[in-house]
Amino acid sequence: AGASWIAVNTGLIDPYVYSLVIDPDSSVVLYAGTGNSGVFKSTDAGANWIAVNAGLKSYYIKVLKIDPTNSSVVYAGTLDKGVFKSSNSGAAWKAISGGLTSTSVYALAADPLSPGTVHAGTAGGVFSIHFTTKQAH
């Protein structure tokens, strides 16, 4: 009933976790967005974590979102570097911030009815991007 929380932080070097998502296809896979150390991934329900920051560096990750139609696609919104996308479960990241008037991202939403469509809530408003099927995955 919420009376007994346990820490599951082995390998998570940054205690400031701002975003946490669970893979909809495998509940033992989690991603954590941290304040100064980028993204971490756990494949054992949070017992152990590894950094997955190739191409992302150690940015302040404000929000994470997993594509509801393909769980190997993960989006990361940063405090001041825009949006990044991983098409391989966090192994590598690519900036996708072209056209954003603000690189401070506070919310992400992936449209479950339109694969490849992502919305970003920023300090400059809401922006949308759509990847073609070839680009999306």
mmCIF file of C-alpha atoms in Angstrom:
data_model
loop_
_atom_site.group_PDB
_atom_site.id
_atom_site.type_symbol
_atom_site.label_atom_id
_atom_site.label_comp_id
_atom_site.label_asym_id
_atom_site.label_seq_id
_atom_site.Cartn_x
_atom_site.Cartn_y
_atom_site.Cartn_z
ATOM 1 C CA ALA A 1 0.000 0.000 0.000
ATOM 2 C CA GLY A 2 2.950 2.336 -0.606
ATOM 3 C CA ALA A 3 4.464 1.972 2.844
ATOM 4 C CA SER A 4 7.646 0.190 1.746
ATOM 5 C CA TRP A 5 9.664 1.679 -1.115
ATOM 6 C CA ILE A 6 13.049 0.168 -2.000
ATOM 7 C CA ALA A 7 15.893 1.839 -3.895
ATOM 8 C CA VAL A 8 16.766 0.344 -7.291
ATOM 9 C CA ASN A 9 19.704 2.510 -8.310
ATOM 10 C CA THR A 10 22.677 0.226 -9.017
ATOM 11 C CA GLY A 11 24.675 1.865 -11.819
ATOM 12 C CA LEU A 12 22.514 4.997 -11.853
ATOM 13 C CA ILE A 13 25.217 7.582 -11.173
ATOM 14 C CA ASP A 14 22.894 10.616 -11.186
ATOM 15 C CA PRO A 15 20.299 10.602 -8.390
ATOM 16 C CA TYR A 16 18.197 13.299 -10.123
ATOM 17 C CA VAL A 17 15.754 11.368 -12.304
ATOM 18 C CA TYR A 18 13.304 13.646 -14.124
ATOM 19 C CA SER A 19 11.682 11.160 -16.473
ATOM 20 C CA LEU A 20 11.023 7.449 -16.239
ATOM 21 C CA VAL A 21 9.362 5.263 -18.884
ATOM 22 C CA ILE A 22 8.618 1.560 -19.156
ATOM 23 C CA ASP A 23 8.856 -0.272 -22.471
ATOM 24 C CA PRO A 24 5.261 -1.208 -23.383
ATOM 25 C CA ASP A 25 6.489 -4.465 -24.951
ATOM 26 C CA SER A 26 8.664 -5.568 -22.022
ATOM 27 C CA SER A 27 7.936 -4.336 -18.506
ATOM 28 C CA VAL A 28 11.481 -5.185 -17.340
ATOM 29 C CA VAL A 29 12.977 -2.533 -19.679
ATOM 30 C CA LEU A 30 13.032 0.987 -18.242
ATOM 31 C CA TYR A 31 14.642 4.270 -19.301
ATOM 32 C CA ALA A 32 15.538 7.068 -16.876
ATOM 33 C CA GLY A 33 16.228 10.652 -17.920
ATOM 34 C CA THR A 34 18.604 12.351 -15.489
ATOM 35 C CA GLY A 35 19.569 15.904 -14.619
ATOM 36 C CA ASN A 36 23.230 15.841 -15.607
ATOM 37 C CA SER A 37 24.083 12.401 -16.938
ATOM 38 C CA GLY A 38 21.735 11.770 -19.867
ATOM 39 C CA VAL A 39 19.723 8.582 -20.300
ATOM 40 C CA PHE A 40 20.111 5.315 -18.425
ATOM 41 C CA LYS A 41 18.542 1.970 -19.313
ATOM 42 C CA SER A 42 17.639 -1.023 -17.196
ATOM 43 C CA THR A 43 16.768 -4.438 -18.625
ATOM 44 C CA ASP A 44 16.014 -6.031 -15.252
ATOM 45 C CA ALA A 45 13.135 -3.931 -13.885
ATOM 46 C CA GLY A 46 15.436 -1.258 -12.452
ATOM 47 C CA ALA A 47 17.797 -3.457 -10.467
ATOM 48 C CA ASN A 48 20.781 -2.378 -12.637
ATOM 49 C CA TRP A 49 21.296 0.628 -14.918
ATOM 50 C CA ILE A 50 23.714 1.508 -17.736
ATOM 51 C CA ALA A 51 24.234 4.846 -19.487
ATOM 52 C CA VAL A 52 22.952 4.898 -23.087
ATOM 53 C CA ASN A 53 24.197 8.252 -24.354
ATOM 54 C CA ALA A 54 25.963 7.696 -27.701
ATOM 55 C CA GLY A 55 25.217 10.891 -29.634
ATOM 56 C CA LEU A 56 23.355 12.384 -26.693
ATOM 57 C CA LYS A 57 26.163 13.280 -24.291
ATOM 58 C CA SER A 58 25.295 13.995 -20.685
ATOM 59 C CA TYR A 59 22.437 16.400 -21.280
ATOM 60 C CA TYR A 60 19.699 17.269 -18.806
ATOM 61 C CA ILE A 61 16.857 14.996 -19.893
ATOM 62 C CA LYS A 62 13.532 16.557 -18.975
ATOM 63 C CA VAL A 63 11.221 14.027 -20.648
ATOM 64 C CA LEU A 64 11.349 10.611 -22.339
ATOM 65 C CA LYS A 65 8.772 9.001 -24.604
ATOM 66 C CA ILE A 66 8.668 5.554 -26.218
ATOM 67 C CA ASP A 67 6.971 5.283 -29.617
ATOM 68 C CA PRO A 68 3.729 3.351 -28.988
ATOM 69 C CA THR A 69 3.996 1.548 -32.335
ATOM 70 C CA ASN A 70 7.680 0.545 -32.090
ATOM 71 C CA SER A 71 9.279 0.319 -28.657
ATOM 72 C CA SER A 72 12.818 0.418 -30.072
ATOM 73 C CA VAL A 73 12.171 4.088 -30.934
ATOM 74 C CA VAL A 74 12.746 6.386 -27.949
ATOM 75 C CA TYR A 75 12.581 10.186 -27.820
ATOM 76 C CA ALA A 76 14.383 12.418 -25.308
ATOM 77 C CA GLY A 77 13.495 16.043 -24.638
ATOM 78 C CA THR A 78 16.284 18.074 -23.077
ATOM 79 C CA LEU A 79 16.264 21.195 -20.964
ATOM 80 C CA ASP A 80 18.191 23.254 -23.524
ATOM 81 C CA LYS A 81 19.423 21.065 -26.411
ATOM 82 C CA GLY A 82 16.123 20.114 -28.101
ATOM 83 C CA VAL A 83 14.789 16.675 -28.992
ATOM 84 C CA PHE A 84 16.799 13.525 -29.685
ATOM 85 C CA LYS A 85 15.678 10.224 -31.171
ATOM 86 C CA SER A 86 16.999 6.703 -30.793
ATOM 87 C CA SER A 87 15.836 4.087 -33.288
ATOM 88 C CA ASN A 88 17.706 1.247 -31.579
ATOM 89 C CA SER A 89 16.499 1.139 -27.970
ATOM 90 C CA GLY A 90 18.867 3.850 -26.757
ATOM 91 C CA ALA A 91 22.081 2.507 -28.279
ATOM 92 C CA ALA A 92 22.569 5.691 -30.353
ATOM 93 C CA TRP A 93 20.826 9.079 -30.465
ATOM 94 C CA LYS A 94 20.346 11.712 -33.175
ATOM 95 C CA ALA A 95 19.261 15.342 -32.745
ATOM 96 C CA ILE A 96 15.902 16.086 -34.413
ATOM 97 C CA SER A 97 15.404 19.709 -33.365
ATOM 98 C CA GLY A 98 15.327 21.463 -36.742
ATOM 99 C CA GLY A 99 12.491 23.992 -36.770
ATOM 100 C CA LEU A 100 12.060 24.288 -33.011
ATOM 101 C CA THR A 101 12.044 27.931 -31.922
ATOM 102 C CA SER A 102 13.007 26.852 -28.400
ATOM 103 C CA THR A 103 15.294 23.985 -27.449
ATOM 104 C CA SER A 104 13.828 23.771 -23.936
ATOM 105 C CA VAL A 105 11.527 20.728 -24.161
ATOM 106 C CA TYR A 106 9.105 20.007 -21.327
ATOM 107 C CA ALA A 107 6.696 17.458 -22.831
ATOM 108 C CA LEU A 108 6.642 14.854 -25.599
ATOM 109 C CA ALA A 109 3.713 12.916 -27.039
ATOM 110 C CA ALA A 110 3.894 10.183 -29.685
ATOM 111 C CA ASP A 111 0.674 9.674 -31.640
ATOM 112 C CA PRO A 112 -0.443 6.014 -31.404
ATOM 113 C CA LEU A 113 -2.699 6.381 -34.467
ATOM 114 C CA SER A 114 -0.090 8.055 -36.671
ATOM 115 C CA PRO A 115 3.240 6.190 -36.492
ATOM 116 C CA GLY A 116 6.170 8.582 -36.682
ATOM 117 C CA THR A 117 4.238 11.631 -35.440
ATOM 118 C CA VAL A 118 5.673 13.289 -32.337
ATOM 119 C CA HIS A 119 4.591 16.474 -30.575
ATOM 120 C CA ALA A 120 6.934 18.530 -28.379
ATOM 121 C CA GLY A 121 5.848 21.020 -25.741
ATOM 122 C CA THR A 122 8.573 23.669 -25.505
ATOM 123 C CA ALA A 123 9.194 27.092 -24.019
ATOM 124 C CA GLY A 124 8.100 28.381 -27.463
ATOM 125 C CA GLY A 125 4.813 26.434 -27.755
ATOM 126 C CA VAL A 126 3.834 23.083 -29.246
ATOM 127 C CA PHE A 127 5.574 21.681 -32.322
ATOM 128 C CA SER A 128 4.936 18.537 -34.364
ATOM 129 C CA ILE A 129 7.121 16.399 -36.578
ATOM 130 C CA HIS A 130 6.215 13.454 -38.766
ATOM 131 C CA PHE A 131 8.719 10.893 -39.971
ATOM 132 C CA THR A 132 7.907 8.886 -43.072
ATOM 133 C CA THR A 133 7.713 5.128 -42.596
ATOM 134 C CA LYS A 134 11.294 4.819 -43.853
ATOM 135 C CA GLN A 135 12.514 7.549 -41.417
ATOM 136 C CA ALA A 136 10.365 6.462 -38.466
ATOM 137 C CA HIS A 137 12.198 3.235 -37.690
#
